[in-house]
XYZ file of C-alpha atoms in Angstrom:
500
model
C -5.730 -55.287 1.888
C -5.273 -53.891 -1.380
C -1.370 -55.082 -1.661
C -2.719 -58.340 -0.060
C -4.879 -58.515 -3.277
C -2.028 -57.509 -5.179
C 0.532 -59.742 -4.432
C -1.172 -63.225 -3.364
C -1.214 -64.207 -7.099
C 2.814 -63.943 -6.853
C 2.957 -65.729 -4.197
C 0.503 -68.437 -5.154
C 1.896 -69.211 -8.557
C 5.450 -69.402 -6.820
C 3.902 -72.416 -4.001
C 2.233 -73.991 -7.527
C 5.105 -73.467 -10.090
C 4.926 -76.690 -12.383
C 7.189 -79.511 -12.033
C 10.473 -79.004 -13.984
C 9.351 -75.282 -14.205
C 11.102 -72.360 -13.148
C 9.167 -69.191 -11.948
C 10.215 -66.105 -13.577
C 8.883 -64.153 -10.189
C 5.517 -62.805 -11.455
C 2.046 -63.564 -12.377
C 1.032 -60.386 -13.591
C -2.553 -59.749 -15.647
C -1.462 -56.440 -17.728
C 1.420 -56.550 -19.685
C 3.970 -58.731 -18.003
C 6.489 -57.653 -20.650
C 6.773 -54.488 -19.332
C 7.083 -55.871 -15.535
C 10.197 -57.381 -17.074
C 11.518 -54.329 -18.314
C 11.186 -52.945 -15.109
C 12.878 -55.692 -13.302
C 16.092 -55.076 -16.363
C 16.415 -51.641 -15.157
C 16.882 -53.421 -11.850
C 19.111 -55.903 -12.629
C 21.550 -53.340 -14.676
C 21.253 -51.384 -10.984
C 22.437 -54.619 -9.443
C 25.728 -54.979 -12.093
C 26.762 -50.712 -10.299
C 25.397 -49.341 -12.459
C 22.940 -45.475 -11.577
C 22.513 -44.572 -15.175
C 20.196 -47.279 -17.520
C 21.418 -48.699 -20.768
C 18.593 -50.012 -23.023
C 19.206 -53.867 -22.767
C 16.099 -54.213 -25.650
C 18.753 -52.886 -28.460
C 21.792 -53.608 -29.792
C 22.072 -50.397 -31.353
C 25.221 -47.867 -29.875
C 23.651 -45.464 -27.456
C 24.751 -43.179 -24.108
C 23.624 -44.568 -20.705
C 20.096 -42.268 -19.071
C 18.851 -41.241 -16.270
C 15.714 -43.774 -16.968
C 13.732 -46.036 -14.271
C 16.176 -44.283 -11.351
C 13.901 -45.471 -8.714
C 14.409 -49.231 -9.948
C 18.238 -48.558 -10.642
C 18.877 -47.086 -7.231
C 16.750 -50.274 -5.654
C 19.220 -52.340 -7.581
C 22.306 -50.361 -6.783
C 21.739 -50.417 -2.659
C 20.469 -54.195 -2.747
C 22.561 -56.095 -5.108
C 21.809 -58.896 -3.626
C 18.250 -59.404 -3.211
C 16.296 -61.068 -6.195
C 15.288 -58.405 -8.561
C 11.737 -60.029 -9.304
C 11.039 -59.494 -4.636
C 12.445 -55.756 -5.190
C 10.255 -54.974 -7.590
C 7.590 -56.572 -5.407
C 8.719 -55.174 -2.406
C 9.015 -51.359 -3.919
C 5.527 -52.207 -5.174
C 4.737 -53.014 -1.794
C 5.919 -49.638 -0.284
C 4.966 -47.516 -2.823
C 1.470 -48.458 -2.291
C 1.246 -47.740 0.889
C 2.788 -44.204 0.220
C -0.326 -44.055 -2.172
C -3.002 -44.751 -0.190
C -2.151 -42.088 2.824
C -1.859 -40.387 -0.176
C -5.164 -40.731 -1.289
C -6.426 -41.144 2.591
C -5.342 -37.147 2.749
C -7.285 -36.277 -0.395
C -10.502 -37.818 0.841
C -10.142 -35.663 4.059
C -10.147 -32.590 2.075
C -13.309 -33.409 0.206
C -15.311 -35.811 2.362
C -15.209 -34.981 6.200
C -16.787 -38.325 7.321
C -14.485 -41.491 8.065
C -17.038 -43.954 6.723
C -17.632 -42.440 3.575
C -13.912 -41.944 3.250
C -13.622 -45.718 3.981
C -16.219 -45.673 1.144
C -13.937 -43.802 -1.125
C -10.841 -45.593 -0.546
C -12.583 -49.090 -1.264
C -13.778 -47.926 -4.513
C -10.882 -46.178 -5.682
C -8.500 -49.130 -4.721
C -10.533 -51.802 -6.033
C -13.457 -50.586 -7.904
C -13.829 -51.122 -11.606
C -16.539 -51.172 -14.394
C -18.820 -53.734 -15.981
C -15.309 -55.493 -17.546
C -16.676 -58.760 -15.663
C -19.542 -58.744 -17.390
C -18.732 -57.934 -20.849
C -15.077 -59.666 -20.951
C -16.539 -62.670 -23.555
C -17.187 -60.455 -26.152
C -15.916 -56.974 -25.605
C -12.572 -56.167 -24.346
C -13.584 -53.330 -21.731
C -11.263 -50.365 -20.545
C -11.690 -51.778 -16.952
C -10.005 -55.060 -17.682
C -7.821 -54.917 -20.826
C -5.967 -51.331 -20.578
C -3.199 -50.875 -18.227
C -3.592 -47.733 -15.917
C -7.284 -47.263 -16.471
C -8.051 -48.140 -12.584
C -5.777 -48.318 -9.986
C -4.981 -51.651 -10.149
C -1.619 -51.367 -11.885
C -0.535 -48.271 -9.271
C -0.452 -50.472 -6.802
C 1.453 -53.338 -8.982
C 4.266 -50.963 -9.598
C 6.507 -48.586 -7.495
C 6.947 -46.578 -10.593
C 3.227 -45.950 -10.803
C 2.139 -45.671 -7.267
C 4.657 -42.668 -6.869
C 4.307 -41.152 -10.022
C 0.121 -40.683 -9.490
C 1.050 -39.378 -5.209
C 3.216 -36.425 -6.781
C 0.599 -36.012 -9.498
C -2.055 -35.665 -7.112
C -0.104 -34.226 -4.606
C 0.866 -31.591 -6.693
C -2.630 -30.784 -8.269
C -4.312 -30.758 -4.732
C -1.728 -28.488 -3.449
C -2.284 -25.990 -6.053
C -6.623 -26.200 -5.398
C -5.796 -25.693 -1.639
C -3.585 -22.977 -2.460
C -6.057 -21.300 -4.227
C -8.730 -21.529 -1.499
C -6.080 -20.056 1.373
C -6.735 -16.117 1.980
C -4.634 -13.937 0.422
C -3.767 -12.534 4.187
C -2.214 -16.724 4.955
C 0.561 -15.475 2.909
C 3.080 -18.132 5.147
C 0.822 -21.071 4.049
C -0.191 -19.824 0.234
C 3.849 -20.036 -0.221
C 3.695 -23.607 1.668
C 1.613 -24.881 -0.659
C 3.011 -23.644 -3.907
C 6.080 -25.034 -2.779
C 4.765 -28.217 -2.357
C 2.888 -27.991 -5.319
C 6.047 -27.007 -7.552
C 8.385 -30.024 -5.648
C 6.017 -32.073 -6.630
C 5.407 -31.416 -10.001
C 9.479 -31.288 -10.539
C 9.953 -34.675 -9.335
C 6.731 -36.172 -11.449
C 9.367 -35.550 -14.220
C 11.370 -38.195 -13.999
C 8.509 -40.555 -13.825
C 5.529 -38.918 -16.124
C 6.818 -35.483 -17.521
C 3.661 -35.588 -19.792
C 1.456 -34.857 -16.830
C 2.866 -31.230 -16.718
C -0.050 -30.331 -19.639
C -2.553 -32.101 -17.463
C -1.972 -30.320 -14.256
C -1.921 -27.066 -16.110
C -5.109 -27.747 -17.912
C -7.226 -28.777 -15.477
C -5.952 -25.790 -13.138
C -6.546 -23.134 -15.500
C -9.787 -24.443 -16.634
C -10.843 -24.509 -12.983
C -9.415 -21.096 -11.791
C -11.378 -19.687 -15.047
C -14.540 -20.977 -14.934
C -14.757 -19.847 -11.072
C -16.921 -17.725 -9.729
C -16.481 -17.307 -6.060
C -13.575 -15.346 -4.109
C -10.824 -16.357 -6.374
C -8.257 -13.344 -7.794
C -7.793 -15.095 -10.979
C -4.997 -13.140 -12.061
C -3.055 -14.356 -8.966
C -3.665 -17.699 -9.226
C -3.087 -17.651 -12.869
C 0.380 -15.708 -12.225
C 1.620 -18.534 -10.022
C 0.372 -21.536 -12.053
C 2.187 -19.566 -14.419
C 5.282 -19.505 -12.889
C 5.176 -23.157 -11.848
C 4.216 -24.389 -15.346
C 7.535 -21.957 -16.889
C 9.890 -23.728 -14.045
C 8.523 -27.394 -14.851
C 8.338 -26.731 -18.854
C 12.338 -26.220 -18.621
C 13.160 -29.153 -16.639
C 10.620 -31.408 -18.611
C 12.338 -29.788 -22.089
C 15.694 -30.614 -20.427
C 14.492 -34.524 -19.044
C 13.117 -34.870 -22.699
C 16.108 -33.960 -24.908
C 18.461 -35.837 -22.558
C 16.092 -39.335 -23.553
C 16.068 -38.041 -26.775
C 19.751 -38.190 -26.533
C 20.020 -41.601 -25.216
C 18.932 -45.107 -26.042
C 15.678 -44.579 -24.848
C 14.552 -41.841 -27.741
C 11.903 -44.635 -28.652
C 9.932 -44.194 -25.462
C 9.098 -39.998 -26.083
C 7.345 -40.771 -29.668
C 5.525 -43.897 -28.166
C 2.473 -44.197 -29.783
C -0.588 -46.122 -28.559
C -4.078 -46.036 -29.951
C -6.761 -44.010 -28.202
C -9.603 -46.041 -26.071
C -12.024 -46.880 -28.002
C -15.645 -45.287 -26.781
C -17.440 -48.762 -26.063
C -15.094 -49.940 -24.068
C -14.581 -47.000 -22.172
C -18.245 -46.529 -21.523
C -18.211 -49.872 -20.101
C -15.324 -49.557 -18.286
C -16.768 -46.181 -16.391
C -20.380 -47.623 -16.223
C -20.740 -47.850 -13.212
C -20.083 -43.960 -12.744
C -22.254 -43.331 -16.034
C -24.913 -45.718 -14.187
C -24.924 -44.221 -10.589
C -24.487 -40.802 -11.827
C -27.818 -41.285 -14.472
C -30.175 -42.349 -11.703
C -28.998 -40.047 -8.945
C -28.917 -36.291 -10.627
C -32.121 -36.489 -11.029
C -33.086 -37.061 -7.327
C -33.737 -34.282 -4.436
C -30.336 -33.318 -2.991
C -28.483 -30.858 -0.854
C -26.606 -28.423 -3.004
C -23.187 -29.551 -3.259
C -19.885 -27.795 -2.324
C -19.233 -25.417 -4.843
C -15.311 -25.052 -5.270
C -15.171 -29.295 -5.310
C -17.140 -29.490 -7.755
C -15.629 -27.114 -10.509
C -12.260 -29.000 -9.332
C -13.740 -32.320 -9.569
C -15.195 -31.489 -12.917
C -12.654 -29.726 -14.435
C -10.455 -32.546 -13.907
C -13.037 -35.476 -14.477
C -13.933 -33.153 -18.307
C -10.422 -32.304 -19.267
C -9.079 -35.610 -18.702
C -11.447 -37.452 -21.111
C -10.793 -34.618 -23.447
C -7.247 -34.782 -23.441
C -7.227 -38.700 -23.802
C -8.161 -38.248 -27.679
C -6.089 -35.551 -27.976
C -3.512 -36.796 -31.325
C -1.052 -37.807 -29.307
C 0.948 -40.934 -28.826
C 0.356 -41.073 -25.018
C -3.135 -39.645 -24.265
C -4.570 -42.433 -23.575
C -2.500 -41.931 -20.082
C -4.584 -39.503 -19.404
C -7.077 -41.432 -18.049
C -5.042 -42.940 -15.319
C -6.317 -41.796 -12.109
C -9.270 -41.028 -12.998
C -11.269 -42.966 -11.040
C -10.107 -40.765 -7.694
C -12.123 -37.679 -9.073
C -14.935 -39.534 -10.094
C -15.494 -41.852 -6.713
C -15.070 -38.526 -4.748
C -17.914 -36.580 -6.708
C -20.036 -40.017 -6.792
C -19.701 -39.266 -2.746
C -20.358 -35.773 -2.046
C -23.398 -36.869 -4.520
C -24.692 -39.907 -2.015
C -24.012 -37.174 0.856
C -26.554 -34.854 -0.762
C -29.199 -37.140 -1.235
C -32.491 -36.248 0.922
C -33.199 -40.070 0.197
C -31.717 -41.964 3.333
C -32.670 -45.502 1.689
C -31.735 -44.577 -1.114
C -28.368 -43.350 -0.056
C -28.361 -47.242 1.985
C -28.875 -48.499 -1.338
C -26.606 -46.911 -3.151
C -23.703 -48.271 -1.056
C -25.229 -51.527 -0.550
C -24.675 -52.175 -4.196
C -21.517 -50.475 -4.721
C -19.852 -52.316 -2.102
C -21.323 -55.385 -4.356
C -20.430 -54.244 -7.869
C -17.264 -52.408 -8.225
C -14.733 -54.878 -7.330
C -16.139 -57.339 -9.668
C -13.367 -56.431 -12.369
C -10.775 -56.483 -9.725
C -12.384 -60.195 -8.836
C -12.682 -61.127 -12.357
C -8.834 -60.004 -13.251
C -7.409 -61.766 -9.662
C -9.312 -65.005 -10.980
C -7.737 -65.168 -14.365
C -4.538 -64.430 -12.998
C -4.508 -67.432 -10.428
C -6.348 -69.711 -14.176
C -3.408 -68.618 -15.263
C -0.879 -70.468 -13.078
C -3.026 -73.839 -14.483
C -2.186 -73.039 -18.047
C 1.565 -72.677 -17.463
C 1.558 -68.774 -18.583
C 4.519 -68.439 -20.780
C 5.269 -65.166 -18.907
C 5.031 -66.932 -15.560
C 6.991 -69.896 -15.767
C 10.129 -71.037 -18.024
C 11.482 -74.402 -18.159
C 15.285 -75.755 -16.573
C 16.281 -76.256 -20.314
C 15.549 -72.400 -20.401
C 17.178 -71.342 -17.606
C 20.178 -73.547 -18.319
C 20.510 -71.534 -21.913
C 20.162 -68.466 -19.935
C 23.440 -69.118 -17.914
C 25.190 -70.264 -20.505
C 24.762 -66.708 -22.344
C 25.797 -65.024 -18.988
C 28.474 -66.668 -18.517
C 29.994 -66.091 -21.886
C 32.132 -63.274 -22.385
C 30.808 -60.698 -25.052
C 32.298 -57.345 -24.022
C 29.847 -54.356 -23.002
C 27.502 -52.742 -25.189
C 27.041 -52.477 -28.018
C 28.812 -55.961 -28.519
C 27.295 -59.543 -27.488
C 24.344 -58.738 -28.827
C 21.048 -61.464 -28.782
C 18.767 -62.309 -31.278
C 15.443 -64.256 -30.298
C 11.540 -63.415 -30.699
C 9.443 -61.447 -28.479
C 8.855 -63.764 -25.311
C 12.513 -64.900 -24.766
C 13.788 -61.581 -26.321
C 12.017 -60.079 -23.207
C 13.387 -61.980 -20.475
C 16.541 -62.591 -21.926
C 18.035 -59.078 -20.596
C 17.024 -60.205 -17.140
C 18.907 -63.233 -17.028
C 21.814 -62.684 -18.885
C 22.667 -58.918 -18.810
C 23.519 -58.713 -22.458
C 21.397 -56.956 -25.209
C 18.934 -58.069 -27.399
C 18.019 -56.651 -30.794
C 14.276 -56.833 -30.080
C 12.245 -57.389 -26.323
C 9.969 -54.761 -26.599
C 7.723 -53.351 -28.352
C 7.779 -49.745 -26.994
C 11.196 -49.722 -25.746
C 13.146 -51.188 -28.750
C 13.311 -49.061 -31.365
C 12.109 -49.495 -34.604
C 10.307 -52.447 -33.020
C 7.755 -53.260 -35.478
C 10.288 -53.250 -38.643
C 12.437 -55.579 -36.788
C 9.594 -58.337 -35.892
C 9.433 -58.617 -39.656
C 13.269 -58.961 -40.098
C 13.518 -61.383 -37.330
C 10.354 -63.182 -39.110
C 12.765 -63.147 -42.464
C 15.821 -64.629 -40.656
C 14.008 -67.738 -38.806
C 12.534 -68.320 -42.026
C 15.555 -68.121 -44.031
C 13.902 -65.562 -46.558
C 17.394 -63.466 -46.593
C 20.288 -64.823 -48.416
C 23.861 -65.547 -46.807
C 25.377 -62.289 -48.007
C 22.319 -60.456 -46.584
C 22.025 -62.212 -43.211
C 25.755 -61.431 -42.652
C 25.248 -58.150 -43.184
C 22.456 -58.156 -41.229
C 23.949 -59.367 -38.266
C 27.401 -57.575 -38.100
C 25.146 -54.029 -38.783
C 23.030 -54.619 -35.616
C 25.814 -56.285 -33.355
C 24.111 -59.418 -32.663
C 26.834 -62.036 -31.596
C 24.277 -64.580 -29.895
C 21.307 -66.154 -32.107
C 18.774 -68.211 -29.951
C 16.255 -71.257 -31.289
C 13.766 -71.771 -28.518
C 10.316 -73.080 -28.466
C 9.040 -70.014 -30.355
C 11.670 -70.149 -32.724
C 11.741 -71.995 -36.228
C 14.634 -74.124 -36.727
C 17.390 -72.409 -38.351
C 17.815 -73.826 -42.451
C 20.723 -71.888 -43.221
C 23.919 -71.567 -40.830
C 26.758 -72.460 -42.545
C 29.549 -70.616 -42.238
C 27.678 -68.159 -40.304
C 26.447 -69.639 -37.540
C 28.360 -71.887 -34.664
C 26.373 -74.237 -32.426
C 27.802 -73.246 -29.168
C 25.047 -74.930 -26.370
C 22.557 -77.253 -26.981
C 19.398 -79.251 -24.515
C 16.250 -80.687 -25.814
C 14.739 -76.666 -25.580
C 17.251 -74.379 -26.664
C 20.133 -74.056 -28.972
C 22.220 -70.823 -28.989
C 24.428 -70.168 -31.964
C 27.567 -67.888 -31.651
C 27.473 -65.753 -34.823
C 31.233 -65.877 -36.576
């Protein structure tokens, strides 16, 4: 159901693409930029190639092991269109997720139909986003990764939160096994570890996570739990993953990718967030105070540990905390449960479903609606037009040499396509993934303008390799080209420049 929800948008602004329009394969509500430079990685699979260049820079750099699971894709189906991989990886990867997630609710909530419960919420609950969207931009519907809609939009995501859950549960199982089960304590710290190891590759940052919610758990309890044991082997896996993550980070570091380990994005603000958990904050507000059932210990110093040090560690001063939210929304739906279960209440506890069954896929409702309004206002991001396409072929097409030669200039919107299309860099795409990308909007702003001087721009272009200069629809009409600039293809949309 929940890749049903996922993917009819696709599919609908595909059957309802615009005359004289070309669909660029998605209709995506966060950050369709970054679908495309998923679908690149893709694409530069496609060409034979295992190891990623970064098509968003012109700039000389080594090839990385970066996006494998969308490079591999691309390298075993050439053929198929890169835009129905992606889909189709998004496709499998959420199904991997929810047996993952089916498995977790087993552990903590016995019951089918409260599992059924769980899974709804998880997969398609959300905050009060839908109510607030008109004049506050809530966590629930603006910020990619704070529910689970976006694991189930991408492969990368949808695997990268199993083995981060996989690997965390392992470890609280492992520590509830009797130290006589020595067979199956080994088990799961294997599992745990394997885990963990491969979680590199797609979110090495989660290592301080899983260690911190772990230890804080192990510490604070109190039951039949040899601390120093446990300690000792979250010890041992945190050493093992540290080297390989140290390894994975110097080798991007190394490559053209360096740009992506000093990302920096602001933290949530606390409004927004707040609205975007309300309904937790809401449910949890009314029910603590009612008559319950105590509830399973060990659960709840896991579920709390994690639920506490996540929100912690999402202000911590660093450029990616703000990732540490993602997946939250698994912890909180299962405590929210074992909660309900407790209640003495029985129409209260009808209630209480009753209404979340109502109110938390309202976000999810709100965010599939403006996807599909979307599709009406010809979304930039969803459609292009023939004129487009036709430049895009032309640039293909042209011989340019390999990187770091042929490089494109063009602003952000056809900067971040262009790699797609034509397989040739561009000196700016993205704003994460090209580096320096905030100095070079302004230099790009300078050049359409013709605010640099000839001797400048000449410079300027033979320093950053950029062979290819593009004048689209979001580009101001080049003032100052000659004898630098050759008109090389030209419709009623586009004109692409060869740079002499």
């Amino acid at each position: 159901m929940v890749n049903i929800i996922q993917q009819l948008p696709n599919l609908i602004a595909y059957l309802n693409t615009p005359k004289g329009q070309i669909f660029s394969g998605q209709a995506s509500w966060f950050d369709p930029w970054d679908i495309n430079v998923y679908v690149t990685a893709i694409t530069h699979g496609q060409t034979g190639h295992l190891l990623l260049q970064n098509l968003y820079t012109t700039a000389p750099h080594l090839s990385s092991l970066f996006y494998p699971l969308y490079t591999f894709a691309g390298y075993l189906f050439p053929k198929i269109n890169p835009y129905l991989l992606f889909h189709i990886l998004a496709i499998l990867a959420g199904i991997g997720l929810l047996m993952t997630l089916w498995w977790i609710l087993k552990i903590f909530i016995p019951a089918i139909k409260n599992r059924l419960l769980g899974i709804f919420i998880i997969t398609l609950g959300g905050g009060f986003g839908w109510l607030t969207q008109n004049f506050i931009d809530a966590a629930d519907t603006s910020i990619t990764g704070f529910t689970f809609h976006s694991s189930f939009q991408r492969a990368h995501e949808g695997i990268g939160m199993s083995l981060y859950f996989i690997a965390l549960i392992s470890f609280y199982l492992f520590t509830k096994v009797t130290k006589n089960d020595v067979k199956k304590k080994y088990k799961l710290w294997i599992v745990s570890l394997t885990a963990l190891l491969a979680l590199t590759f797609f979110y090495p940052y989660y290592l301080i996570s899983y260690l911190a919610i772990l230890g804080v758990y192990i510490l604070i309890n109190k039951n039949k739990l040899n601390r120093k044991k446990c300690l000792l082997a979250l010890g041992t896996i945190g050493a093992i993953s540290t080297m390989l993550t140290f390894l994975y980070f110097k080798h991007l570091q190394s490559t053209g990718f360096a740009s992506i380990t000093t990302q920096n994005l602001d933290a949530v603000s606390l409004i927004p967030l707040l609205i975007g958990y309300g309904l937790f904050i809401l449910f949890f507000a009314i029910h603590l105070a009612q008559k319950r059932k105590p509830l399973p210990p060990s659960h709840t110093m896991l579920l709390l540990s994690w639920i506490g040090v996540s929100l912690v560690m999402a202000y911590l001063p660093l450029g990616f905390a703000r990732f540490y939210l993602r997946g939250l929304f698994l912890p909180l739906t299962i405590l929210m449960i074992l909660i309900i279960k407790s209640l003495k209440n029985t129409s209260l506890i009808q209630l209480t479903i009753f209404f979340s069954i109502i109110l938390f896929p309202l976000s999810q409702g709100y965010i599939f609606s403006q996807r599909i309004s979307a599709i009406k206002d010809n979304n930039p991001w969803f459609y292009y037009s023939q004129d487009i396409r036709d430049g895009f072929e032309f640039l293909k097409n042209e011989p340019s040499g390999e990187q770091p030669e042929g490089g494109i200039l063009a602003t952000y919107v056809l900067g971040n396509h262009l790699p797609i299309h034509t397989h040739k860099p561009v000196y700016f795409g993205h704003l994460i993934q090209t580096p320096n990308a905030t100095e070079k909007l302004v230099l790009i702003n300078q050049f359409y303008k013709g605010e640099m001087d000839e001797n400048q721009t000449k410079k300027w272009l033979k320093d950053n390799n950029i062979l290819w200069v593009v004048v689209g629809p979001n580009e101001k009409k080049l003032e100052k080209i000659e004898g630098l600039l050759e008109l090389e293809f030209e419709n009623k949309t586009i004109q692409i420049y060869r740079v002499l």
